[in-house]
Coordinates of C-alpha atoms and ligand atoms in Angstrom, one line a residue:
M1093 CA 7.3 -3.4 13.3
K1094 CA 5.4 -6.7 12.2
I1095 CA 1.9 -6.5 10.0
A1096 CA -0.1 -8.9 8.5
L1097 CA -2.5 -7.4 5.9
L1098 CA -5.9 -8.6 5.1
G1099 CA -7.8 -6.9 2.0
M1100 CA -6.4 -5.7 -1.2
G1101 CA -8.4 -3.2 -2.4
S1102 CA -7.9 0.8 -3.1
V1103 CA -6.8 0.9 0.7
G1104 CA -4.9 -2.3 0.9
R1105 CA -2.7 -1.5 -2.2
G1106 CA -1.9 1.9 -1.0
V1107 CA -0.8 0.5 2.4
L1108 CA 1.6 -1.8 0.2
E1109 CA 2.8 1.3 -1.8
M1110 CA 3.4 3.3 0.9
I1111 CA 5.6 0.4 2.8
A1112 CA 7.5 0.0 -0.3
A1113 CA 7.6 3.9 -0.9
K1114 CA 9.4 5.1 3.0
D1115 CA 11.5 3.8 5.3
L1116 CA 8.9 3.1 7.8
G1117 CA 10.2 0.3 9.6
I1118 CA 7.6 -1.9 8.9
T1119 CA 8.2 -5.5 8.1
V1120 CA 5.1 -7.3 6.1
T1121 CA 4.5 -11.1 7.0
G1122 CA 1.0 -12.3 6.2
I1123 CA -1.2 -10.4 3.6
A1124 CA -4.3 -11.8 2.3
D1125 CA -6.8 -10.8 -0.3
S1126 CA -10.6 -12.6 -0.6
K1127 CA -9.6 -15.5 -2.4
S1128 CA -5.5 -15.9 -1.9
G1129 CA -2.5 -15.5 0.5
V1130 CA 1.2 -15.2 1.6
I1131 CA 2.3 -16.0 4.8
D1132 CA 6.5 -14.9 5.3
P1133 CA 8.0 -14.5 9.2
D1134 CA 11.5 -13.2 6.9
G1135 CA 9.1 -10.5 5.1
I1136 CA 7.3 -9.9 1.8
N1137 CA 8.7 -7.9 -0.6
P1138 CA 5.3 -5.1 -1.3
A1139 CA 6.1 -4.0 -4.8
R1140 CA 6.5 -7.9 -5.5
I1141 CA 3.0 -8.4 -4.3
L1142 CA 1.3 -5.3 -5.9
K1143 CA 2.8 -6.8 -9.5
A1144 CA 1.7 -10.2 -8.4
K1145 CA -2.0 -8.8 -7.6
K1146 CA -2.3 -6.3 -10.8
K1147 CA -0.9 -9.0 -13.2
T1148 CA -2.6 -12.5 -11.9
G1149 CA -5.4 -10.8 -9.3
L1150 CA -4.1 -12.6 -6.6
C1151 CA -1.7 -11.7 -3.9
G1152 CA -0.7 -15.2 -3.2
N1153 CA -1.2 -18.9 -3.1
K1154 CA -5.0 -19.6 -3.2
K1155 CA -4.3 -22.3 -0.5
I1156 CA -4.0 -19.1 2.1
S1157 CA -6.9 -18.0 3.3
A1158 CA -7.3 -14.6 5.2
A1159 CA -8.3 -16.7 8.4
D1160 CA -4.6 -18.3 8.1
V1161 CA -3.2 -15.0 8.1
V1162 CA -5.0 -14.0 10.5
S1163 CA -4.2 -16.9 13.1
K1164 CA -0.7 -18.2 11.6
A1165 CA 1.1 -15.2 10.6
D1166 CA 4.0 -14.3 13.2
Y1167 CA 2.5 -10.4 13.7
D1168 CA 2.6 -6.8 16.6
A1169 CA -1.0 -5.1 14.1
L1170 CA -3.3 -6.8 12.3
V1171 CA -3.9 -4.2 9.0
E1172 CA -7.8 -4.9 8.3
V1173 CA -9.5 -3.1 5.4
T1174 CA -11.8 -5.2 4.0
P1175 CA -14.8 -4.3 2.6
T1176 CA -17.7 -3.2 4.7
N1177 CA -20.6 -5.2 5.6
A1178 CA -22.8 -3.2 7.4
T1179 CA -25.4 -5.9 8.4
T1180 CA -23.5 -8.2 9.9
G1181 CA -19.6 -7.2 10.1
E1182 CA -18.4 -10.2 8.3
P1183 CA -15.9 -11.0 7.2
G1184 CA -13.9 -8.3 9.3
L1185 CA -15.2 -8.4 12.1
G1186 CA -14.0 -11.8 12.7
Y1187 CA -10.4 -11.7 11.6
I1188 CA -10.9 -8.3 14.1
R1189 CA -11.5 -10.3 16.9
Q1190 CA -9.6 -13.1 16.3
A1191 CA -6.5 -11.3 16.2
L1192 CA -7.3 -9.5 19.4
K1193 CA -7.9 -12.8 21.1
R1194 CA -4.5 -13.5 19.9
K1195 CA -3.0 -10.7 21.8
K1196 CA -2.5 -9.1 18.8
H1197 CA -2.7 -4.8 17.9
V1198 CA -5.6 -4.0 15.2
V1199 CA -5.8 -1.2 12.5
T1200 CA -8.9 -0.9 10.1
S1201 CA -10.6 1.1 7.4
N1202 CA -13.9 -1.4 7.9
K1203 CA -16.5 0.5 9.0
G1204 CA -18.9 -2.6 9.8
P1205 CA -17.4 -4.1 12.2
I1206 CA -16.8 -0.7 14.4
A1207 CA -20.5 0.3 13.6
L1208 CA -21.7 -2.5 14.8
A1209 CA -19.6 -3.8 18.1
Y1210 CA -17.5 -1.3 18.9
K1211 CA -17.8 -1.2 22.4
E1212 CA -17.4 -5.1 22.6
L1213 CA -13.8 -4.8 20.6
K1214 CA -12.8 -2.2 22.8
T1215 CA -13.3 -4.5 25.4
L1216 CA -12.1 -7.2 24.3
A1217 CA -8.5 -5.3 23.0
A1218 CA -8.4 -3.7 26.6
K1219 CA -8.5 -7.2 28.6
N1220 CA -6.1 -8.6 25.6
G1221 CA -3.6 -5.2 26.4
V1222 CA -3.3 -4.5 22.7
E1223 CA -4.4 -1.6 21.0
L1224 CA -7.6 -1.1 18.3
R1225 CA -7.8 1.6 16.2
H1226 CA -10.0 3.0 13.5
E1227 CA -8.7 6.2 12.6
A1228 CA -9.3 5.8 8.3
T1229 CA -13.3 4.6 9.1
V1230 CA -14.1 8.2 9.1
G1231 CA -13.0 11.6 6.8
G1232 CA -10.3 9.6 5.0
A1233 CA -6.9 11.0 5.8
I1234 CA -8.7 13.7 8.4
P1235 CA -6.8 12.7 11.5
I1236 CA -10.2 13.4 13.5
F1237 CA -9.7 10.5 16.5
H1238 CA -6.6 11.8 17.0
T1239 CA -7.3 14.7 17.1
L1240 CA -10.4 14.2 19.3
E1241 CA -7.8 11.9 21.5
H1242 CA -5.0 14.1 22.2
G1243 CA -5.8 18.0 20.2
L1244 CA -9.1 18.2 21.8
A1245 CA -8.6 16.3 25.3
G1246 CA -10.4 18.1 28.1
N1247 CA -13.6 19.3 26.2
E1248 CA -16.6 18.6 25.8
I1249 CA -18.0 17.4 22.5
L1250 CA -21.1 18.9 22.1
A1251 CA -22.3 18.6 18.4
I1252 CA -20.7 17.4 15.1
F1253 CA -21.7 18.2 11.3
G1254 CA -20.2 17.1 8.7
V1255 CA -19.9 15.9 5.1
L1256 CA -18.9 12.3 5.4
N1257 CA -19.1 10.8 1.9
G1258 CA -16.5 11.2 -0.7
T1259 CA -18.5 10.1 -3.3
C1260 CA -21.3 11.7 -2.8
N1261 CA -19.5 15.2 -2.3
Y1262 CA -17.8 13.9 -5.1
I1263 CA -21.0 13.4 -7.5
L1264 CA -22.7 16.8 -6.1
T1265 CA -19.9 18.6 -7.2
R1266 CA -19.1 17.0 -10.3
M1267 CA -22.8 17.2 -11.5
S1268 CA -23.2 21.1 -9.9
D1269 CA -19.8 22.7 -11.7
E1270 CA -20.0 20.5 -14.9
G1271 CA -23.4 19.0 -15.5
L1272 CA -22.6 15.5 -15.5
T1273 CA -25.5 13.6 -15.1
Y1274 CA -26.0 11.5 -11.4
E1275 CA -25.3 8.2 -13.0
Q1276 CA -22.0 10.1 -15.2
A1277 CA -20.5 11.5 -11.8
L1278 CA -21.2 7.6 -10.2
L1279 CA -19.4 6.0 -12.4
E1280 CA -16.5 8.3 -12.4
A1281 CA -16.6 7.8 -8.7
R1282 CA -16.6 4.5 -9.0
E1283 CA -13.3 4.5 -11.4
L1284 CA -11.5 6.3 -9.6
G1285 CA -11.7 3.9 -6.3
Y1286 CA -13.9 6.2 -3.9
A1287 CA -16.9 4.3 -4.2
E1288 CA -17.6 1.4 -2.1
A1289 CA -17.8 -2.2 -3.3
D1290 CA -21.5 -2.1 -2.9
P1291 CA -21.9 1.6 -4.1
T1292 CA -25.8 1.9 -3.0
Y1293 CA -23.9 2.6 0.3
D1294 CA -22.4 5.9 -0.4
V1295 CA -25.8 7.2 -2.2
Q1296 CA -28.0 6.7 -0.3
G1297 CA -26.1 8.1 2.7
I1298 CA -25.4 4.7 4.9
D1299 CA -21.7 5.2 4.7
A1300 CA -22.0 8.3 5.4
A1301 CA -24.4 7.2 8.5
I1302 CA -22.1 4.3 9.5
K1303 CA -19.3 7.1 9.7
L1304 CA -21.7 9.2 12.3
V1305 CA -22.1 6.1 14.2
I1306 CA -18.5 5.7 15.1
L1307 CA -18.1 9.3 15.7
A1308 CA -20.8 9.1 17.8
N1309 CA -19.9 6.0 19.9
T1310 CA -16.5 6.9 20.3
I1311 CA -17.2 10.5 21.1
W1312 CA -20.0 9.7 23.6
G1313 CA -20.1 5.9 24.4
N1314 CA -23.7 6.2 23.2
G1315 CA -24.6 2.4 22.1
V1316 CA -26.3 4.0 18.9
S1317 CA -26.5 2.1 16.1
L1318 CA -27.1 2.2 12.2
K1319 CA -31.5 2.1 13.1
D1320 CA -31.0 5.1 14.6
V1321 CA -30.0 7.3 12.2
N1322 CA -33.1 9.3 10.3
R1323 CA -31.3 8.5 6.6
T1324 CA -32.0 10.2 3.5
G1325 CA -29.5 9.9 0.2
I1326 CA -28.5 11.8 -2.7
D1327 CA -29.8 9.7 -4.8
L1328 CA -33.1 10.5 -5.8
L1329 CA -32.1 14.5 -5.7
T1330 CA -32.3 16.4 -9.4
P1331 CA -30.4 18.4 -11.8
D1332 CA -33.6 20.6 -11.3
A1333 CA -33.0 20.8 -7.4
L1334 CA -28.9 21.8 -7.9
R1335 CA -30.1 24.1 -10.1
L1336 CA -32.5 26.0 -8.4
A1337 CA -29.8 26.0 -5.6
E1338 CA -27.5 27.4 -7.3
E1339 CA -29.8 30.2 -8.2
E1340 CA -29.9 30.9 -4.4
D1341 CA -26.3 31.4 -4.7
C1342 CA -26.4 28.2 -2.2
T1343 CA -25.7 24.7 -3.1
I1344 CA -26.6 21.4 -2.1
R1345 CA -24.5 18.6 0.3
L1346 CA -24.9 15.0 2.2
I1347 CA -25.0 16.6 6.1
A1348 CA -24.3 14.1 8.7
E1349 CA -25.9 15.6 12.3
A1350 CA -25.3 14.0 15.4
I1351 CA -26.5 16.9 18.5
P1352 CA -27.0 14.5 21.8
K1353 CA -28.7 17.2 24.1
K1354 CA -30.8 16.7 21.2
G1355 CA -31.4 13.4 20.6
L1356 CA -30.6 13.8 16.6
L1357 CA -28.9 12.0 14.6
R1358 CA -29.5 12.7 11.0
V1359 CA -27.9 12.2 7.2
S1360 CA -29.9 14.2 4.5
P1361 CA -29.0 16.6 1.8
R1362 CA -29.1 20.3 2.9
I1363 CA -29.2 23.3 1.0
I1364 CA -26.4 25.5 2.2
E1365 CA -25.1 28.7 1.2
K1366 CA -21.7 28.3 -1.2
N1367 CA -19.4 30.3 1.8
H1368 CA -20.3 28.0 4.4
P1369 CA -17.7 26.1 6.0
L1370 CA -18.7 22.4 5.4
V1371 CA -19.4 23.3 1.5
V1372 CA -15.9 21.6 0.1
D1373 CA -15.6 19.8 -3.3
G1374 CA -15.0 16.8 -5.0
T1375 CA -13.8 13.8 -2.9
L1376 CA -13.1 16.5 0.5
N1377 CA -14.8 15.6 3.3
A1378 CA -15.2 18.3 6.7
I1379 CA -16.3 17.6 9.6
T1380 CA -16.9 20.6 12.3
L1381 CA -17.2 19.6 16.0
E1382 CA -18.5 22.0 18.7
T1383 CA -17.0 21.8 21.5
D1384 CA -16.9 23.5 25.0
M1385 CA -13.7 25.4 25.3
A1386 CA -12.1 25.1 22.3
K1387 CA -15.9 26.1 20.3
E1388 CA -16.2 25.4 16.8
I1389 CA -13.4 23.9 15.2
T1390 CA -13.6 22.6 11.5
L1391 CA -11.2 20.0 9.5
I1392 CA -11.5 19.6 5.9
G1393 CA -9.1 16.6 4.0
K1394 CA -9.4 14.5 1.3
G1395 CA -12.1 11.6 2.5
A1396 CA -11.5 8.8 0.1
G1397 CA -8.7 7.6 -1.7
S1398 CA -6.0 5.1 -2.1
L1399 CA -2.9 6.9 -0.5
E1400 CA -5.5 9.0 1.3
T1401 CA -6.7 6.6 3.6
A1402 CA -3.4 4.8 3.5
S1403 CA -2.4 7.7 5.4
A1404 CA -4.6 7.0 8.8
I1405 CA -3.7 3.5 8.2
I1406 CA -0.3 4.4 8.5
G1407 CA -0.8 7.0 11.3
D1408 CA -2.4 4.2 13.7
L1409 CA -0.1 2.0 12.6
L1410 CA 3.1 4.7 13.5
F1411 CA 1.2 5.3 17.0
I1412 CA 1.2 1.7 17.8
R1413 CA 4.7 1.4 16.9
D1414 CA 5.9 4.2 18.9
R1415 CA 4.2 3.4 22.3
Y1416 CA 4.1 -0.4 21.9
V1417 CA 6.7 -2.2 19.5
K1418 CA 10.3 -1.3 19.0
R1419 CA 11.4 -0.9 15.7
P1420 CA 13.2 -3.8 14.2
Ligands
HSE739 N1 -17.3 5.3 -0.2 C1 -16.1 6.2 1.2 C2 -16.8 7.2 0.1 C3 -15.2 5.5 1.5 O1 -16.9 7.7 -0.8 O2 -16.4 8.4 0.9 C4 -14.6 6.3 2.1 O3 -14.5 5.7 3.9

Protein backbone atom coordinates (compact mmCIF):
# COMPACT_ATOMS: atom_id res chain seq x y z
CA MET A 1 0.00 0.00 0.00
CA LYS A 2 1.34 3.42 -0.96
CA ILE A 3 0.77 6.50 1.19
CA ALA A 4 1.55 10.21 1.06
CA LEU A 5 2.04 12.01 4.37
CA LEU A 6 1.23 15.66 5.05
CA GLY A 7 2.55 17.02 8.34
CA MET A 8 5.77 16.28 10.20
CA GLY A 9 4.75 17.32 13.71
CA SER A 10 4.48 14.92 16.61
CA VAL A 11 1.87 12.71 14.87
CA GLY A 12 3.53 12.65 11.45
CA ARG A 13 6.88 11.70 12.96
CA GLY A 14 5.20 8.94 14.99
CA VAL A 15 3.64 7.50 11.82
CA LEU A 16 7.01 7.50 10.02
CA GLU A 17 8.76 5.92 13.04
CA MET A 18 6.25 3.06 13.07
CA ILE A 19 6.49 2.52 9.31
CA ALA A 20 10.30 2.41 9.66
CA ALA A 21 10.17 0.02 12.63
CA LYS A 22 7.45 -2.44 11.60
CA ASP A 23 6.77 -4.56 8.53
CA LEU A 24 3.38 -3.03 7.73
CA GLY A 25 3.48 -3.34 3.95
CA ILE A 26 3.29 0.45 3.65
CA THR A 27 5.46 2.39 1.19
CA VAL A 28 5.70 6.17 1.51
CA THR A 29 5.81 7.93 -1.88
CA GLY A 30 5.34 11.55 -0.80
CA ILE A 31 5.94 13.61 2.34
CA ALA A 32 5.47 17.30 3.05
CA ASP A 33 5.81 19.61 6.02
CA SER A 34 4.77 23.27 6.00
CA LYS A 35 7.93 24.40 4.15
CA SER A 36 9.14 21.54 1.98
CA GLY A 37 8.32 18.24 0.33
CA VAL A 38 9.66 15.10 -1.27
CA ILE A 39 8.09 12.83 -3.90
CA ASP A 40 9.48 9.46 -4.99
CA PRO A 41 7.31 6.84 -6.71
CA ASP A 42 9.85 4.15 -5.79
CA GLY A 43 9.48 4.80 -2.08
CA ILE A 44 11.05 7.13 0.46
CA ASN A 45 13.17 5.87 3.35
CA PRO A 46 11.23 7.07 6.45
CA ALA A 47 14.27 6.85 8.76
CA ARG A 48 16.27 9.12 6.43
CA ILE A 49 13.50 11.74 6.36
CA LEU A 50 13.16 11.66 10.16
CA LYS A 51 16.89 12.27 10.46
CA ALA A 52 16.84 15.12 7.90
CA LYS A 53 13.86 16.76 9.65
CA LYS A 54 15.64 16.64 13.00
CA LYS A 55 18.83 18.08 11.57
CA THR A 56 17.51 20.77 9.23
CA GLY A 57 13.88 21.30 10.26
CA LEU A 58 12.85 20.34 6.71
CA CYS A 59 11.69 17.00 5.32
CA GLY A 60 12.62 17.74 1.71
CA ASN A 61 12.99 20.29 -1.04
CA LYS A 62 11.60 23.81 -0.57
CA LYS A 63 10.42 23.77 -4.20
CA ILE A 64 7.97 20.93 -3.46
CA SER A 65 4.84 21.91 -1.53
CA ALA A 66 2.18 19.93 0.29
CA ALA A 67 -0.22 20.76 -2.57
CA ASP A 68 2.31 19.23 -5.02
CA VAL A 69 2.45 16.05 -2.96
CA VAL A 70 -1.37 15.77 -2.84
CA SER A 71 -1.82 16.38 -6.56
CA LYS A 72 1.28 14.71 -8.08
CA ALA A 73 2.44 11.82 -5.88
CA ASP A 74 1.34 8.26 -6.62
CA TYR A 75 -0.43 6.92 -3.52
CA ASP A 76 -3.45 4.89 -2.38
CA ALA A 77 -4.11 6.86 0.80
CA LEU A 78 -3.31 10.37 1.96
CA VAL A 79 -2.33 10.64 5.63
CA GLU A 80 -3.27 14.20 6.56
CA VAL A 81 -1.86 15.19 9.97
CA THR A 82 -1.37 18.95 9.65
CA PRO A 83 -2.32 21.21 12.61
CA THR A 84 -5.97 21.88 13.40
CA ASN A 85 -7.62 25.14 12.42
CA ALA A 86 -11.13 25.09 13.86
CA THR A 87 -12.28 28.23 12.02
CA THR A 88 -11.44 27.43 8.40
CA GLY A 89 -10.20 23.83 8.55
CA GLU A 90 -7.36 24.91 6.26
CA PRO A 91 -4.96 23.97 4.88
CA GLY A 92 -5.99 20.39 5.71
CA LEU A 93 -9.54 20.71 4.41
CA GLY A 94 -8.40 21.66 0.91
CA TYR A 95 -5.85 18.83 0.80
CA ILE A 96 -8.47 16.30 1.88
CA ARG A 97 -10.96 17.48 -0.74
CA GLN A 98 -8.29 17.34 -3.43
CA ALA A 99 -7.19 13.81 -2.51
CA LEU A 100 -10.78 12.50 -2.39
CA LYS A 101 -11.43 14.02 -5.82
CA ARG A 102 -8.36 12.11 -7.06
CA LYS A 103 -10.11 8.95 -5.72
CA LYS A 104 -7.55 8.51 -2.97
CA HIS A 105 -8.46 7.24 0.50
CA VAL A 106 -7.85 9.74 3.30
CA VAL A 107 -6.81 9.07 6.90
CA THR A 108 -6.61 12.12 9.14
CA SER A 109 -5.94 13.21 12.71
CA ASN A 110 -6.90 16.78 11.79
CA LYS A 111 -9.95 17.76 13.79
CA GLY A 112 -10.73 21.02 11.96
CA PRO A 113 -11.89 19.58 8.62
CA ILE A 114 -13.84 16.76 10.28
CA ALA A 115 -15.61 19.06 12.73
CA LEU A 116 -16.43 21.62 10.03
CA ALA A 117 -17.21 19.52 6.97
CA TYR A 118 -17.77 15.88 7.97
CA LYS A 119 -20.94 15.39 5.93
CA GLU A 120 -19.55 17.06 2.81
CA LEU A 121 -16.30 15.05 2.98
CA LYS A 122 -18.05 11.73 3.64
CA THR A 123 -20.34 12.37 0.66
CA LEU A 124 -17.34 13.26 -1.52
CA ALA A 125 -15.52 10.09 -0.42
CA ALA A 126 -18.57 7.90 -1.14
CA LYS A 127 -19.05 9.54 -4.57
CA ASN A 128 -15.46 8.69 -5.43
CA GLY A 129 -15.59 5.17 -4.00
CA VAL A 130 -12.94 5.78 -1.34
CA GLU A 131 -12.71 5.90 2.47
CA LEU A 132 -12.37 8.90 4.74
CA ARG A 133 -11.27 7.68 8.19
CA HIS A 134 -10.67 9.82 11.27
CA GLU A 135 -10.03 7.50 14.21
CA ALA A 136 -7.13 9.67 15.38
CA THR A 137 -9.27 12.81 15.73
CA VAL A 138 -10.88 11.69 19.01
CA GLY A 139 -9.41 9.87 22.00
CA GLY A 140 -5.85 9.46 20.68
CA ALA A 141 -5.09 5.75 20.82
CA ILE A 142 -8.62 4.73 21.89
CA PRO A 143 -10.31 2.92 18.96
CA ILE A 144 -13.59 4.73 19.56
CA PHE A 145 -14.84 4.80 15.97
CA HIS A 146 -13.84 1.18 15.27
CA THR A 147 -15.73 0.23 18.45
CA LEU A 148 -18.81 2.18 17.42
CA GLU A 149 -18.69 0.94 13.83
CA HIS A 150 -18.06 -2.74 14.53
CA GLY A 151 -18.32 -3.81 18.19
CA LEU A 152 -21.38 -1.70 18.95
CA ALA A 153 -23.01 -1.94 15.51
CA GLY A 154 -26.77 -2.23 16.03
CA ASN A 155 -26.75 -0.37 19.33
CA GLU A 156 -28.48 2.95 19.71
CA ILE A 157 -26.06 5.39 21.36
CA LEU A 158 -28.04 7.38 23.89
CA ALA A 159 -25.36 9.58 25.43
CA ILE A 160 -21.62 10.23 25.58
CA PHE A 161 -19.57 11.43 28.54
CA GLY A 162 -15.84 11.86 28.23
CA VAL A 163 -12.49 13.23 29.17
CA LEU A 164 -11.42 14.17 25.67
CA ASN A 165 -8.39 16.43 26.12
CA GLY A 166 -5.11 14.88 27.25
CA THR A 167 -3.41 18.21 27.86
CA CYS A 168 -6.09 19.46 30.30
CA ASN A 169 -6.14 16.12 32.05
CA TYR A 170 -2.36 16.17 32.33
CA ILE A 171 -2.41 19.73 33.73
CA LEU A 172 -5.15 18.91 36.28
CA THR A 173 -3.34 15.75 37.39
CA ARG A 174 0.03 17.48 37.77
CA MET A 175 -1.54 20.40 39.65
CA SER A 176 -3.37 18.18 42.15
CA ASP A 177 -0.76 15.40 42.55
CA GLU A 178 2.46 17.41 42.42
CA GLY A 179 1.28 20.88 43.38
CA LEU A 180 2.54 22.37 40.09
CA THR A 181 1.13 25.73 39.02
CA TYR A 182 -1.12 25.86 35.97
CA GLU A 183 1.67 27.55 33.96
CA GLN A 184 4.30 24.92 34.92
CA ALA A 185 1.99 22.04 34.05
CA LEU A 186 1.03 23.60 30.71
CA LEU A 187 4.69 24.13 29.85
CA GLU A 188 5.37 20.44 30.53
CA ALA A 189 2.42 19.37 28.38
CA ARG A 190 3.73 21.52 25.53
CA GLU A 191 7.28 20.18 25.86
CA LEU A 192 6.01 16.61 25.80
CA GLY A 193 4.14 17.29 22.53
CA TYR A 194 0.62 16.79 23.93
CA ALA A 195 -0.70 20.32 23.45
CA GLU A 196 -2.02 21.73 20.19
CA ALA A 197 0.19 24.08 18.15
CA ASP A 198 -2.00 26.78 19.73
CA PRO A 199 -2.51 25.54 23.34
CA THR A 200 -5.46 27.87 23.97
CA TYR A 201 -7.40 25.22 21.99
CA ASP A 202 -6.65 22.80 24.83
CA VAL A 203 -7.04 24.91 27.95
CA GLN A 204 -10.15 26.81 26.83
CA GLY A 205 -11.95 23.54 26.11
CA ILE A 206 -12.06 24.17 22.35
CA ASP A 207 -10.23 20.92 21.51
CA ALA A 208 -12.59 18.87 23.72
CA ALA A 209 -15.59 20.68 22.19
CA ILE A 210 -14.35 19.93 18.65
CA LYS A 211 -14.01 16.25 19.56
CA LEU A 212 -17.53 16.25 21.01
CA VAL A 213 -18.84 17.74 17.75
CA ILE A 214 -16.99 15.04 15.77
CA LEU A 215 -18.44 12.28 17.97
CA ALA A 216 -21.96 13.72 17.75
CA ASN A 217 -21.87 14.15 13.97
CA THR A 218 -20.35 10.70 13.41
CA ILE A 219 -22.82 8.93 15.71
CA TRP A 220 -26.03 10.89 15.22
CA GLY A 221 -25.39 12.82 11.99
CA ASN A 222 -27.09 15.79 13.65
CA GLY A 223 -25.01 18.48 11.94
CA VAL A 224 -23.92 20.22 15.14
CA SER A 225 -21.01 22.65 15.15
CA LEU A 226 -18.59 24.19 17.64
CA LYS A 227 -20.92 27.11 18.39
CA ASP A 228 -23.59 24.64 19.61
CA VAL A 229 -21.31 23.49 22.46
CA ASN A 230 -21.75 25.19 25.83
CA ARG A 231 -18.05 25.52 26.72
CA THR A 232 -15.91 26.44 29.71
CA GLY A 233 -12.17 25.66 29.88
CA ILE A 234 -9.71 25.07 32.71
CA ASP A 235 -7.70 28.24 32.13
CA LEU A 236 -9.43 30.12 34.93
CA LEU A 237 -9.35 27.25 37.44
CA THR A 238 -7.43 28.02 40.63
CA PRO A 239 -5.29 25.65 42.76
CA ASP A 240 -7.73 26.50 45.59
CA ALA A 241 -10.65 25.00 43.66
CA LEU A 242 -8.67 21.77 43.22
CA ARG A 243 -7.72 21.74 46.90
CA LEU A 244 -11.33 22.22 48.01
CA ALA A 245 -12.42 19.32 45.77
CA GLU A 246 -9.64 17.16 47.28
CA GLU A 247 -10.97 17.86 50.77
CA GLU A 248 -14.26 16.19 49.75
CA ASP A 249 -12.40 13.18 48.28
CA CYS A 250 -13.28 14.54 44.83
CA THR A 251 -11.27 16.01 42.01
CA ILE A 252 -11.85 18.22 38.96
CA ARG A 253 -11.89 16.97 35.39
CA LEU A 254 -12.82 18.65 32.11
CA ILE A 255 -15.89 16.65 31.08
CA ALA A 256 -17.55 16.64 27.67
CA GLU A 257 -21.20 15.54 27.54
CA ALA A 258 -23.66 14.92 24.72
CA ILE A 259 -27.24 13.83 25.37
CA PRO A 260 -29.26 14.46 22.19
CA LYS A 261 -32.66 13.76 23.78
CA LYS A 262 -32.02 16.61 26.23
CA GLY A 263 -30.37 18.84 23.60
CA LEU A 264 -27.25 18.85 25.81
CA LEU A 265 -23.81 19.51 24.33
CA ARG A 266 -21.40 20.77 26.97
CA VAL A 267 -17.71 20.92 27.94
CA SER A 268 -16.93 22.14 31.47
CA PRO A 269 -14.73 21.48 34.51
CA ARG A 270 -16.71 19.27 36.89
CA ILE A 271 -16.15 18.20 40.47
CA ILE A 272 -16.36 14.40 40.52
CA GLU A 273 -15.68 11.64 43.00
CA LYS A 274 -12.23 10.12 42.72
CA ASN A 275 -13.56 6.59 42.14
CA HIS A 276 -15.71 7.66 39.14
CA PRO A 277 -14.74 5.80 35.89
CA LEU A 278 -14.01 9.11 34.16
CA VAL A 279 -11.35 10.07 36.71
CA VAL A 280 -8.25 9.08 34.77
CA ASP A 281 -4.77 10.48 35.20
CA GLY A 282 -2.19 12.20 33.02
CA THR A 283 -2.81 12.17 29.28
CA LEU A 284 -5.37 9.40 29.53
CA ASN A 285 -8.76 9.98 27.93
CA ALA A 286 -11.94 8.17 28.96
CA ILE A 287 -15.14 7.86 26.97
CA THR A 288 -18.37 6.45 28.39
CA LEU A 289 -21.02 5.44 25.88
CA GLU A 290 -24.58 4.85 27.07
CA THR A 291 -26.30 2.46 24.71
CA ASP A 292 -29.62 0.60 24.55
CA MET A 293 -28.27 -2.98 24.30
CA ALA A 294 -24.70 -2.96 25.63
CA LYS A 295 -25.73 -0.45 28.34
CA GLU A 296 -22.69 1.45 29.65
CA ILE A 297 -19.22 1.03 28.15
CA THR A 298 -16.15 3.04 29.14
CA LEU A 299 -13.00 3.05 27.03
CA ILE A 300 -9.77 4.38 28.51
CA GLY A 301 -6.47 5.04 26.75
CA LYS A 302 -3.78 7.57 25.95
CA GLY A 303 -5.48 10.61 24.48
CA ALA A 304 -2.40 12.32 23.12
CA GLY A 305 1.16 11.51 22.17
CA SER A 306 3.15 10.76 19.07
CA LEU A 307 3.06 6.95 18.87
CA GLU A 308 -0.33 6.74 20.60
CA THR A 309 -1.95 8.85 17.88
CA ALA A 310 0.10 7.08 15.21
CA SER A 311 -1.52 3.85 16.47
CA ALA A 312 -4.95 5.18 15.44
CA ILE A 313 -3.63 6.32 12.04
CA ILE A 314 -1.98 2.97 11.33
CA GLY A 315 -5.17 1.15 12.41
CA ASP A 316 -7.16 3.14 9.84
CA LEU A 317 -4.54 2.54 7.13
CA LEU A 318 -4.49 -1.21 7.71
CA PHE A 319 -8.31 -1.27 7.67
CA ILE A 320 -8.19 0.38 4.23
CA ARG A 321 -5.38 -1.88 3.04
CA ASP A 322 -7.25 -5.04 4.04
CA ARG A 323 -10.52 -3.88 2.53
CA TYR A 324 -9.41 -2.10 -0.66
CA VAL A 325 -5.71 -2.40 -1.42
CA LYS A 326 -3.59 -5.46 -2.03
CA ARG A 327 -0.20 -5.66 -0.27
CA PRO A 328 2.68 -4.82 -2.66
N1 LIG B 1 -3.93 18.45 22.19
C1 LIG B 1 -4.73 17.27 22.13
C2 LIG B 1 -4.93 16.75 23.55
C3 LIG B 1 -4.03 16.25 21.28
O1 LIG B 1 -4.21 17.19 24.44
O2 LIG B 1 -5.82 15.93 23.77
C4 LIG B 1 -4.87 15.06 20.94
O3 LIG B 1 -6.00 15.39 20.18
